[in-house]
Coordinates of C-alpha atoms and ligand atoms in Angstrom, one line a residue:
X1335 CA -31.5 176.4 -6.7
X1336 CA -30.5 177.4 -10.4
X1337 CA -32.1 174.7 -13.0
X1338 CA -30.0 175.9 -15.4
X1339 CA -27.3 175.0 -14.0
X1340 CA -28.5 171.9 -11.4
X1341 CA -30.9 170.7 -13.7
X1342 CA -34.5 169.1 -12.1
X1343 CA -32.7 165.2 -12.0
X1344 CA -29.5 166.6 -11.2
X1345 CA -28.4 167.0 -15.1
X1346 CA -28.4 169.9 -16.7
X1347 CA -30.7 171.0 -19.5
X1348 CA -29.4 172.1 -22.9
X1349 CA -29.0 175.9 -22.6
X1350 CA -29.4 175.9 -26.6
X1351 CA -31.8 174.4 -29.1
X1352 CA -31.7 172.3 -32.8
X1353 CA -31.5 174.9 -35.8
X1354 CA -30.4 172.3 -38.5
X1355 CA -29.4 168.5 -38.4
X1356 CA -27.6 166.1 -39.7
X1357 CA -28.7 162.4 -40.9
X1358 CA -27.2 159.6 -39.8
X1359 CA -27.5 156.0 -40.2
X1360 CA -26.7 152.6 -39.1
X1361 CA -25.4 150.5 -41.3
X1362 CA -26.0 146.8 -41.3
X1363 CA -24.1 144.2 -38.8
X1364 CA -23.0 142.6 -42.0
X1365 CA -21.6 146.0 -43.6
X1366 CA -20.3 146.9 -40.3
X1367 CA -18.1 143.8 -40.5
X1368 CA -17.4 144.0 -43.7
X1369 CA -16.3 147.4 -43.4
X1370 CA -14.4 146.7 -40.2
X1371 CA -12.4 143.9 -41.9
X1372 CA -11.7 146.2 -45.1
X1373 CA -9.8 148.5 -42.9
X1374 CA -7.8 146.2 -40.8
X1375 CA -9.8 146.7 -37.3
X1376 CA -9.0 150.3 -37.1
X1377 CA -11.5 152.7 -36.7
X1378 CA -9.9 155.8 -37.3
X1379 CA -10.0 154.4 -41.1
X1380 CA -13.6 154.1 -41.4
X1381 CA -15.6 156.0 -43.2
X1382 CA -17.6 158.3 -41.2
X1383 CA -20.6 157.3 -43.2
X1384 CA -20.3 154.2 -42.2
X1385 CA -20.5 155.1 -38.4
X1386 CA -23.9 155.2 -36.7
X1387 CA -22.9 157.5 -33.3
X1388 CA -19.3 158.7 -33.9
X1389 CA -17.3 159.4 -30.8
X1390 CA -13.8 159.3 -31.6
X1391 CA -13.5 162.6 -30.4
X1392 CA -14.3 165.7 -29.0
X1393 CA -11.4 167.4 -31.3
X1394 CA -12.7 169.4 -34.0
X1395 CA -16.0 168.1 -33.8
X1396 CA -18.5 170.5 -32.2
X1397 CA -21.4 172.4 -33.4
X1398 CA -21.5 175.6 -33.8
X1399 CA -23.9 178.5 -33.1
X1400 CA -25.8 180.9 -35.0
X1401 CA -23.4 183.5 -33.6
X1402 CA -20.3 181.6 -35.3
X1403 CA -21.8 180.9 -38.5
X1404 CA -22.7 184.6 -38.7
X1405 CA -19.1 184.8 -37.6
X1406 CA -18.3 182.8 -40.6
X1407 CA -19.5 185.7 -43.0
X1408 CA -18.4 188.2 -41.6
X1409 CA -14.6 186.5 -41.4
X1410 CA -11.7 189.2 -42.9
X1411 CA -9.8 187.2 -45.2
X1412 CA -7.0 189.9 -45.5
X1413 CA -3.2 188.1 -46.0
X1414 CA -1.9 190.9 -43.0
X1415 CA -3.9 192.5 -40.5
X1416 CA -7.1 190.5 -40.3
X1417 CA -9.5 192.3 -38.5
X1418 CA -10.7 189.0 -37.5
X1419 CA -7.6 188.2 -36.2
X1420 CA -7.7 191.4 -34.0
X1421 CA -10.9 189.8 -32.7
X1422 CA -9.6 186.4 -32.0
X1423 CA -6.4 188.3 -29.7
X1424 CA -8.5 190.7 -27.4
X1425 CA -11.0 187.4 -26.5
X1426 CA -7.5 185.5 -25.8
X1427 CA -6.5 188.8 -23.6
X1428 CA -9.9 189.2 -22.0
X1429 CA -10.7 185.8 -21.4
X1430 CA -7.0 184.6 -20.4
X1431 CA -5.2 187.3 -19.6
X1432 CA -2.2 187.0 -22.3
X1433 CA -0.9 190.2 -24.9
X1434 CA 0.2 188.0 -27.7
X1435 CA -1.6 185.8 -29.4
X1436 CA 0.3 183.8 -32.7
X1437 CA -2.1 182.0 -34.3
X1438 CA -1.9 178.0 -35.9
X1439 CA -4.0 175.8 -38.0
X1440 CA -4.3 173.6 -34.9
X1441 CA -2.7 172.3 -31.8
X1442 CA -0.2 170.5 -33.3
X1443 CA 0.7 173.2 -35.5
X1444 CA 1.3 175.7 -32.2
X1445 CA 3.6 172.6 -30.8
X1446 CA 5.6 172.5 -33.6
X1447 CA 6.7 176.5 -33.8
X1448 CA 6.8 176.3 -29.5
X1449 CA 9.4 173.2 -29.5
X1450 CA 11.3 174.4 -32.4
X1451 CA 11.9 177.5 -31.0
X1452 CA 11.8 176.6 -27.1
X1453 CA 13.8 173.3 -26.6
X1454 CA 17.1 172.4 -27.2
X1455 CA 18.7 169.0 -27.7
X1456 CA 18.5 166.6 -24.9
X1457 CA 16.5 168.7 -22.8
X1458 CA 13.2 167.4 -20.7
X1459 CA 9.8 168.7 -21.0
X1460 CA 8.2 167.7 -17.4
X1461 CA 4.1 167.6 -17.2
X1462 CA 1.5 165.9 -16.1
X1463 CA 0.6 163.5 -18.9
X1464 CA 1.7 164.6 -22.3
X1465 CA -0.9 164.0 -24.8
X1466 CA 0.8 162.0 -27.9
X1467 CA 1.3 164.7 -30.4
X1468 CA 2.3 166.6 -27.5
X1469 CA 5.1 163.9 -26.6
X1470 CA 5.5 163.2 -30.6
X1471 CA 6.6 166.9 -31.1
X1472 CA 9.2 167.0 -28.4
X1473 CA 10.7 163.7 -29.3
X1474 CA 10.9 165.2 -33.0
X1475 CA 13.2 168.2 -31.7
X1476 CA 15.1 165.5 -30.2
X1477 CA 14.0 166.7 -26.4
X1478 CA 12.2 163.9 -23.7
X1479 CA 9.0 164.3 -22.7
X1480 CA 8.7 162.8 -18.9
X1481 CA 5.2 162.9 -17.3
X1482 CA 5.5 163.5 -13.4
X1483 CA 1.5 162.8 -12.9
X1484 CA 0.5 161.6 -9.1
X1485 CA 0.7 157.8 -8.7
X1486 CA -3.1 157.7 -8.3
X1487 CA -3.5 158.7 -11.5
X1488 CA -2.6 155.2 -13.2
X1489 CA -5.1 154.0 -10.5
X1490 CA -8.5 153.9 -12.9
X1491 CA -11.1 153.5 -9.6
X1492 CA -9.1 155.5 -7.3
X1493 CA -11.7 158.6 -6.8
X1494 CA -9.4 161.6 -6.1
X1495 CA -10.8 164.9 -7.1
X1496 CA -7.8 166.1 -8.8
X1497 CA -6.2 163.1 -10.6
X1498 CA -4.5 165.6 -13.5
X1499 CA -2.1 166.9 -10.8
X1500 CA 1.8 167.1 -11.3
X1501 CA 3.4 164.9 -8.4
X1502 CA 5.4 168.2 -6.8
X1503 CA 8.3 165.8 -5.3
X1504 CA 8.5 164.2 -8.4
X1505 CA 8.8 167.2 -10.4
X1506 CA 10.8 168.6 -8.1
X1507 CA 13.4 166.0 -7.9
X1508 CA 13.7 165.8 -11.8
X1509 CA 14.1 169.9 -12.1
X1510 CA 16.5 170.4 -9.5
X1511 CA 19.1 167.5 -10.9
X1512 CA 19.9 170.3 -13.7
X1513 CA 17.4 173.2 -14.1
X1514 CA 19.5 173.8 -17.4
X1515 CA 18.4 170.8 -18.7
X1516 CA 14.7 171.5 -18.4
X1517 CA 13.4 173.5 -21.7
X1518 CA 9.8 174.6 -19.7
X1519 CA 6.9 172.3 -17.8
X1520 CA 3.8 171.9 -19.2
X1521 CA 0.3 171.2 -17.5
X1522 CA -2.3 169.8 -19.6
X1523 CA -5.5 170.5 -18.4
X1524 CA -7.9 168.3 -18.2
X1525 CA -5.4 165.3 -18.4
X1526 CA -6.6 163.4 -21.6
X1527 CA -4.2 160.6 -21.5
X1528 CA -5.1 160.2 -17.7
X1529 CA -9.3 159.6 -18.4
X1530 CA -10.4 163.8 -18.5
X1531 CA -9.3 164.5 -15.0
X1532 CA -8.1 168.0 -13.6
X1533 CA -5.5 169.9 -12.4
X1534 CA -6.7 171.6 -9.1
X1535 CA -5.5 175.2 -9.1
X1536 CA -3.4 174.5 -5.8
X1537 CA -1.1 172.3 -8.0
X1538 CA -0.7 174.9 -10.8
X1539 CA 0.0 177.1 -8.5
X1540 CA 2.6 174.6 -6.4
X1541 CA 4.2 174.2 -9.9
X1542 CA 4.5 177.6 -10.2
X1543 CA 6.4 178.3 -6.9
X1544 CA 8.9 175.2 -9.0
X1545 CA 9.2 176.8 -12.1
X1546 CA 10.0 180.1 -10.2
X1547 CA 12.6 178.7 -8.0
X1548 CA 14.5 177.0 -10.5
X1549 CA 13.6 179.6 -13.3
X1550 CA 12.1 177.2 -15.8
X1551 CA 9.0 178.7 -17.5
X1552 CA 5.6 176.9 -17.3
X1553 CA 3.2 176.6 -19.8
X1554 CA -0.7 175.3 -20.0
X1555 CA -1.7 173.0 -22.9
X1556 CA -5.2 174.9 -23.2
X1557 CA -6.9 171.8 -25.3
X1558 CA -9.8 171.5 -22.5
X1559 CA -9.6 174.2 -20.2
X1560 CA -12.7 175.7 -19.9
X1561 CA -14.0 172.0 -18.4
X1562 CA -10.7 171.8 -15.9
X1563 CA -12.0 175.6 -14.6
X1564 CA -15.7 173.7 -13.8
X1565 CA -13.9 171.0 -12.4
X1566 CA -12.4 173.4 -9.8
X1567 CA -15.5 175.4 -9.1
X1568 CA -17.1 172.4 -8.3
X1569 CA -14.6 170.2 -6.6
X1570 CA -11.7 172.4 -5.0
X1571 CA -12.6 174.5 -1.6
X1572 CA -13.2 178.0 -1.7
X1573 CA -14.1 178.1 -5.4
X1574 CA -17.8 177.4 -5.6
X1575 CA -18.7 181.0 -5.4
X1576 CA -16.4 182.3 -8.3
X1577 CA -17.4 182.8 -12.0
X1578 CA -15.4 180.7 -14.3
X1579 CA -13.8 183.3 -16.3
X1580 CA -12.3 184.4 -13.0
X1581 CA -11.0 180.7 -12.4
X1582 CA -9.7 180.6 -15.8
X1583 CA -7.8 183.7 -15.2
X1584 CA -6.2 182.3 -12.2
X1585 CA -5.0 179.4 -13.9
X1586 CA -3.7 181.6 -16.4
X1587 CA -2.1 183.5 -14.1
X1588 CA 0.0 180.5 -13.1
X1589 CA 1.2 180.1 -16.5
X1590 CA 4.1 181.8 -18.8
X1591 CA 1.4 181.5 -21.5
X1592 CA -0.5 178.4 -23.3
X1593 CA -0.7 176.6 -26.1
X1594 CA -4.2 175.0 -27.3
X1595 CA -5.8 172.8 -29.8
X1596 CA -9.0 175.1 -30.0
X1597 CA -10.6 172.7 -31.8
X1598 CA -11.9 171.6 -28.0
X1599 CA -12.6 174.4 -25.6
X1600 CA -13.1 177.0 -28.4
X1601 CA -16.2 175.2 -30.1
X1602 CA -14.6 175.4 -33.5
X1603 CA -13.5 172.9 -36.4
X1604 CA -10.0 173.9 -36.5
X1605 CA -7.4 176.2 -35.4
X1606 CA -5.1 176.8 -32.7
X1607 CA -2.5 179.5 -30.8
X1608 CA 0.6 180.2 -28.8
X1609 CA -0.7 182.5 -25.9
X1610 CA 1.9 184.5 -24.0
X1611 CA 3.0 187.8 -22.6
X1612 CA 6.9 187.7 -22.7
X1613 CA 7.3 190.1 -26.1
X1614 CA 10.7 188.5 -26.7
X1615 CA 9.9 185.0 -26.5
X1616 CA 6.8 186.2 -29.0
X1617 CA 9.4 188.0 -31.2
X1618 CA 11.5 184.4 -31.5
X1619 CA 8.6 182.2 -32.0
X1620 CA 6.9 184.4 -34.3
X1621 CA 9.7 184.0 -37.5
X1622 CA 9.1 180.3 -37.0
X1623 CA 5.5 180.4 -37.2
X1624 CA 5.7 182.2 -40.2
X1625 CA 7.6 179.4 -42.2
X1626 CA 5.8 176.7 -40.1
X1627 CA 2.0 177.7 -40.0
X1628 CA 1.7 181.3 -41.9
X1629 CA 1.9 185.4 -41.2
X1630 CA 1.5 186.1 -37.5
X1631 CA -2.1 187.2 -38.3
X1632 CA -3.4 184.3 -39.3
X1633 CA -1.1 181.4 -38.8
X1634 CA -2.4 178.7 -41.1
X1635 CA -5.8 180.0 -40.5
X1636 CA -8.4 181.4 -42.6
X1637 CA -10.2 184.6 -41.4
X1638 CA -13.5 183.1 -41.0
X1639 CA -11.8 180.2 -38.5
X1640 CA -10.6 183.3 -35.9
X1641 CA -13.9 184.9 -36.3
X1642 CA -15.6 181.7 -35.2
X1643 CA -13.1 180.9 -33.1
X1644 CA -12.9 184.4 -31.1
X1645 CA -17.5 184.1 -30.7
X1646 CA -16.4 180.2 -29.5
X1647 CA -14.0 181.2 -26.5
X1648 CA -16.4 183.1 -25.1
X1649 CA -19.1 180.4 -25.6
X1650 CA -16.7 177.8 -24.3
X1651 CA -16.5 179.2 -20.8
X1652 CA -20.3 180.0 -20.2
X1653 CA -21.1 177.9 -17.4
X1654 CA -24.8 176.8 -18.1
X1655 CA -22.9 174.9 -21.1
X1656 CA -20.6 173.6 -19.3
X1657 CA -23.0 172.3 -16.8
X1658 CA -25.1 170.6 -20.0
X1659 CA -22.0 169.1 -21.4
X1660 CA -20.0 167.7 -18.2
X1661 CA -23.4 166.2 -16.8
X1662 CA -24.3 164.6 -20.3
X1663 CA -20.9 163.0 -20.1
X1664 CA -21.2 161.9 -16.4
X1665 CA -25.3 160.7 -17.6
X1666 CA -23.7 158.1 -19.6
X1667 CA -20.5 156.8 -17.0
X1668 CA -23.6 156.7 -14.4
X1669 CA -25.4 154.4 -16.7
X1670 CA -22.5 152.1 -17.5
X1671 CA -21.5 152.3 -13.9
X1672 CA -24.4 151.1 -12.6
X1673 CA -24.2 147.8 -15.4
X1674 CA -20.3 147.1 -13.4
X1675 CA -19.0 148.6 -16.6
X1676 CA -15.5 149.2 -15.1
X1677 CA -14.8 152.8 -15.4
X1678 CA -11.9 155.5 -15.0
X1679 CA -13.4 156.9 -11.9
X1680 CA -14.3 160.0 -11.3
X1681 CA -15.9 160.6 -14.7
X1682 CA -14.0 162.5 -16.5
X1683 CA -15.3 165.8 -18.5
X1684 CA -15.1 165.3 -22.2
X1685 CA -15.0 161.6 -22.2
X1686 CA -16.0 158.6 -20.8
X1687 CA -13.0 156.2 -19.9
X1688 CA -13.9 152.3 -19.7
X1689 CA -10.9 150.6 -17.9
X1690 CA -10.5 147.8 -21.0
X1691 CA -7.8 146.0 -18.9
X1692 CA -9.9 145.3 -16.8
X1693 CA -13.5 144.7 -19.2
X1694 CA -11.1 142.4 -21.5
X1695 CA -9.1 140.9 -18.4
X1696 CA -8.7 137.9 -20.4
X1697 CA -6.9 139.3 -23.4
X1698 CA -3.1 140.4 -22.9
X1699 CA -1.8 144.0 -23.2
X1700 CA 0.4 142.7 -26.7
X1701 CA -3.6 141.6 -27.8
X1702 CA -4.9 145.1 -27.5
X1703 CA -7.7 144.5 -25.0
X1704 CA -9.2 148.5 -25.4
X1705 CA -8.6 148.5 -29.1
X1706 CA -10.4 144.6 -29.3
X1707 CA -13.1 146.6 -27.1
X1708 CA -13.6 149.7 -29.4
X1709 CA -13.6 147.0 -32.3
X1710 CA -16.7 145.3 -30.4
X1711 CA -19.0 148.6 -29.9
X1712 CA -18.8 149.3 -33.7
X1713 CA -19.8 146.0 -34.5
X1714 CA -22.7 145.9 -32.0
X1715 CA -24.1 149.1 -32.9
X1716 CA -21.8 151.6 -34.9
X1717 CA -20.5 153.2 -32.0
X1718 CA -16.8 154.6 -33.3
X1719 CA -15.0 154.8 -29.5
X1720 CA -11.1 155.2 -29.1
X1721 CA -8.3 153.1 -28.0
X1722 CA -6.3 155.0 -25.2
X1723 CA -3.9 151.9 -24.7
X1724 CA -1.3 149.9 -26.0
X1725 CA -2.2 150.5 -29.3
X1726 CA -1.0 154.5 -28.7
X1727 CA 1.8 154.0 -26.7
X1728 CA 3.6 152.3 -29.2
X1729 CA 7.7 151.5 -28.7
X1730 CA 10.0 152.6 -25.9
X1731 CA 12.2 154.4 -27.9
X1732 CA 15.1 153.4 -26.3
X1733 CA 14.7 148.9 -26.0
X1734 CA 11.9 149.1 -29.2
X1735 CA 9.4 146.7 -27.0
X1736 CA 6.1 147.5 -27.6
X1737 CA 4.7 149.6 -24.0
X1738 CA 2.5 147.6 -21.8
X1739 CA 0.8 151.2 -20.3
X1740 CA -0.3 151.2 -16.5
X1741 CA -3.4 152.6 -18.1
X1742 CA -5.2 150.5 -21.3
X1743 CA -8.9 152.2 -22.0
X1744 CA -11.1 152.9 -24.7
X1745 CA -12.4 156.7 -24.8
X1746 CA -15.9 157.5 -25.8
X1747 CA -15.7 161.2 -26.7
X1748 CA -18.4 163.4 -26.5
X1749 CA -18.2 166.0 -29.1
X1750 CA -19.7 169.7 -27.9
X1751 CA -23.5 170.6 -28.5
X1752 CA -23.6 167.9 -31.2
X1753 CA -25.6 164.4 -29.5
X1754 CA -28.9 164.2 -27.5
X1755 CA -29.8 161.9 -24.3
X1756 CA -31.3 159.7 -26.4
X1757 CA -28.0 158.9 -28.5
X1758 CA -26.5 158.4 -24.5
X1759 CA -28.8 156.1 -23.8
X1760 CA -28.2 154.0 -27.0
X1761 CA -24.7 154.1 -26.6
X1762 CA -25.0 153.0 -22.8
X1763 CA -26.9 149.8 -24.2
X1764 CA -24.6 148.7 -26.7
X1765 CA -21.6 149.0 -24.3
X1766 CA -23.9 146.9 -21.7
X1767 CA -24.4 144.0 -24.7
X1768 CA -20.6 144.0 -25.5
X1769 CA -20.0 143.5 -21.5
X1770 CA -22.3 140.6 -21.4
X1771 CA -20.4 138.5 -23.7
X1772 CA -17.2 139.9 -23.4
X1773 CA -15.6 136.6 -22.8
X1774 CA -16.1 135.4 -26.2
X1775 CA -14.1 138.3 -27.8
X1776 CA -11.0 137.9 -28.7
X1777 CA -7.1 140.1 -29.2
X1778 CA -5.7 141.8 -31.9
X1779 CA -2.4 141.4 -33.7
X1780 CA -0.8 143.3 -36.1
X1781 CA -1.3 143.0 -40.0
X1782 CA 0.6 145.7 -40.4
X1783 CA 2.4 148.4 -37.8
X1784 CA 2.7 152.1 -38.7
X1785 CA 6.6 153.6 -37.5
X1786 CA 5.5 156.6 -35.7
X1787 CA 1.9 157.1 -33.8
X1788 CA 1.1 153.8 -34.8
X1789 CA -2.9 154.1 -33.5
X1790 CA -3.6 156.1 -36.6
X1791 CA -2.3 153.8 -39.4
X1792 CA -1.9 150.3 -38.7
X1793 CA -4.0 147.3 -39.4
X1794 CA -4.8 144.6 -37.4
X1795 CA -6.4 141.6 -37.5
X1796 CA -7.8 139.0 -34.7
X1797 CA -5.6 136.6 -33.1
X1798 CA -6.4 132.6 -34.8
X1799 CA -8.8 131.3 -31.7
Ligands
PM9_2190 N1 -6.5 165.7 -29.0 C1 -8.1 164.0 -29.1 O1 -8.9 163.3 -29.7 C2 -7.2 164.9 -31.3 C3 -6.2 164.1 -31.9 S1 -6.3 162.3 -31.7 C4 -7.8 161.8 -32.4 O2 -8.1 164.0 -27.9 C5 -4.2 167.8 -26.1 C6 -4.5 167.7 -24.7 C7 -5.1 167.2 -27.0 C8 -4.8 167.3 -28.4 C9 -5.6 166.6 -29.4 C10 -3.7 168.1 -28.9 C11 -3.4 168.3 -30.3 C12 -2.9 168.7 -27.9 N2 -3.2 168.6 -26.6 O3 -5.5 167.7 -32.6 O4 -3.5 169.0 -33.2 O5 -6.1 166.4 -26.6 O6 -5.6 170.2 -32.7 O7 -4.3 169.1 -30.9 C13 -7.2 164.9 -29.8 P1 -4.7 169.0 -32.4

């Protein structure tokens, strides 16, 4: 057995060590609240000073290596023609399989060139789950975004192996009404909005055999998929045996070309790309990028990001780090499992889901029972969590009422290479104390409610109780 990769307890060592750190500090439980209060029970307002274990997210937040930083140095800061540029598109070629590469300054950027130039008004964009700047980008082109995910999905113990997958029928039914209608599909991979899970390489390629027979192109949203390629070596038949960079090419091969927020899978602070091979597609989007993001060799980059971000992608794919980071996600959902924290089962990869619907049964969807929950852990011990929930899913477009989702969870995010076991283990605990007195908490209302992606800006305050 490798131990490298199986670990002695079944989790994985750390296949790197500490070369510098970073203090942190835990404020009092009377700053906390007072902090807290100041910024109208939203965490993503805090100052991250004032935040003891911050896992908001895995986005942007990794730490490098040596070989990046020296990356960092050696970054070509040339307007056109970056040589570091050229690095960053042969490790998208070798590692995905794709010729052009147009750079962005981060996911969002890359969706905002792809939907200007690739839908037009009143078309669909089928997928999985969009994530919400995904679904915020297509709504803003005036296109709908309509997630075709499998009906276990919503189901937060239900232990499928492959809860990302696109419900085929589904998809199916909605493409075939009026193919003409459909700008492209996209797959994200892993599913964030669904709790981490994957895509199984059966459904990509299923979703292929769609987009071919109705001639819709299909793309990948890239964000996490170097952890969706473990996820099938481990779980989907026939895969055990191959590397990962040959199951990431597979999934590739699936695909029309990707989009990602490299700011995950590509262990970097920032940046993003379009990845595709069709040269006239590239020759449309690349005008737009150029007035969106920046010159098609960097893209809103700076020369040092694509240097670091070329050394990430191939760091981001090595499976003896993949094996550290998916089991030190799955060390903490065992140790919250095994309190009856409910859970979005199985444990996802970059994140652990707790089901707040379910921990705050007692406070109603319009109360914000995840965001009341995320509230709680930063009081107890500084922990800074995320609501997945009502709080993000904001207003139907169409009636204005606020979205009671199928799904309502707070997302602990572990950010790459950056936390020890020990940091695990203290967050475990002070999820376990919020559990056992979790009937004394109360809901949220607003104080006041951000128009558009309202998670990120509004203020709330208790409910009077
Ligand atoms: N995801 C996350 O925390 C960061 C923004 S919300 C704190 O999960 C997918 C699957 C994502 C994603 C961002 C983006 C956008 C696209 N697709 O943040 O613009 O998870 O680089 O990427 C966040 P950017």
């Amino acid at each position: 057995m490798d131990i490298e990769l199986n670990g002695i307890d079944g989790f994985a060592p750390p296949p790197f060590k500490i070369k510098s750190v970073e203090a942190i500090r835990l404020i009092s439980r009377e700053e906390r609240e007072r902090k807290i209060n100041e910024n109208g029970m939203n965490l993503f307002l805090l100052s991250s000073k004032d935040v003891y274990i911050d896992m908001l997210t895995d986005s942007g937040t990794s730490a490098m290596s040596d070989q990046q930083w020296a990356g960092i140095m050696t970054g070509d800061e040339s307007y056109a023609g970056s040589g570091s540029f050229d690095h960053l598109a042969s490790a998208v070629s070798d590692i995905m399989g794709f010729s052009y590469t147009l750079p962005a300054h981060q996911g969002r950027g890359a969706e905002q060139t792809f939907d200007k130039v690739l839908i037009k008004e009143g078309q669909i964009v089928p997928g999985n789950m969009h994530f919400d700047t995904t679904r915020a980008h297509i709504e803003n082109v005036n296109g709908r975004a309509v997630d075709c995910v499998i009906d276990e999905a919503f189901d937060a113990g239900c232990e499928l192996p492959f809860k990302g997958n696109i419900d085929i029928g589904k998809l199916e039914a909605l493409v075939k009404k009026d193919p003409s209608r459909i700008a492209y599909i996209l797959i994200t991979a892993t599913c964030n909005n669904g709790g981490g899970q994957p895509v199984s390489i059966e459904n990509m390629r299923q979703t292929r055999e769609i987009s071919s027979k109705y001639k819709v192109p299909l793309f990948l949203d890239a964000a996490r998929y170097a952890e969706n390629a473990f996820f099938i070596k481990k779980r989907e038949p026939g895969y055990a045996d191959k590397r990962l960079r040959e199951i990431a090419r597979e999934m590739m091969s699936y695909m029309d070309g990707c989009i990602m927020s490299a700011k995950k899978d590509a262990l970097v602070n920032i940046g993003g790309f379009i990845a595709l091979n069709d040269k006239e597609l590239y020759n449309r989007l690349a005008p737009v990028n150029v007035l969106m993001e920046g010159f098609p060799t960097y893209g809103g980059m700076s020369g040092r990001d694509m240097e670091a971000m070329a050394i990430g992608l191939y760091e981001g794919i090595d499976e003896r780090y993949l094996a550290h980071r998916i089991g030190q996600v799955e060390y903490l959902a065992a140790k919250l499992d095994e309190a009856g924290v409910p859970l979005m089962k199985p444990f996802g990869g970059h994140a652990v889901y707790i089901n707040g619907k379910e921990f705050m049964s007692h406070i109603p969807c319009e109360n914000f029972p995840s965001q009341a929950l995320c509230v709680e852990c930063y009081l107890e011990g500084g922990i800074r969590g995320v609501e997945i929930g009502a709080l993000l899913a904001g207003r139907d477009p169409d009636t204005g009422e606020s979205i009671c989702p199928k799904l309502d969870m707070m997302r602990l995010a572990a950010p790459r290479r950056v936390y020890m076991r020990e940091h695990m283990d203290y967050v475990a605990e002070v999820v376990k104390s919020v559990f056992k007195r979790r009937n004394e908490i109360r809901g949220l209302d607003f104080e006041y409610e951000s128009p558009i992606m309202r998670h990120f800006l509004s203020r709330l305050k208790w409910v009077e109780g």
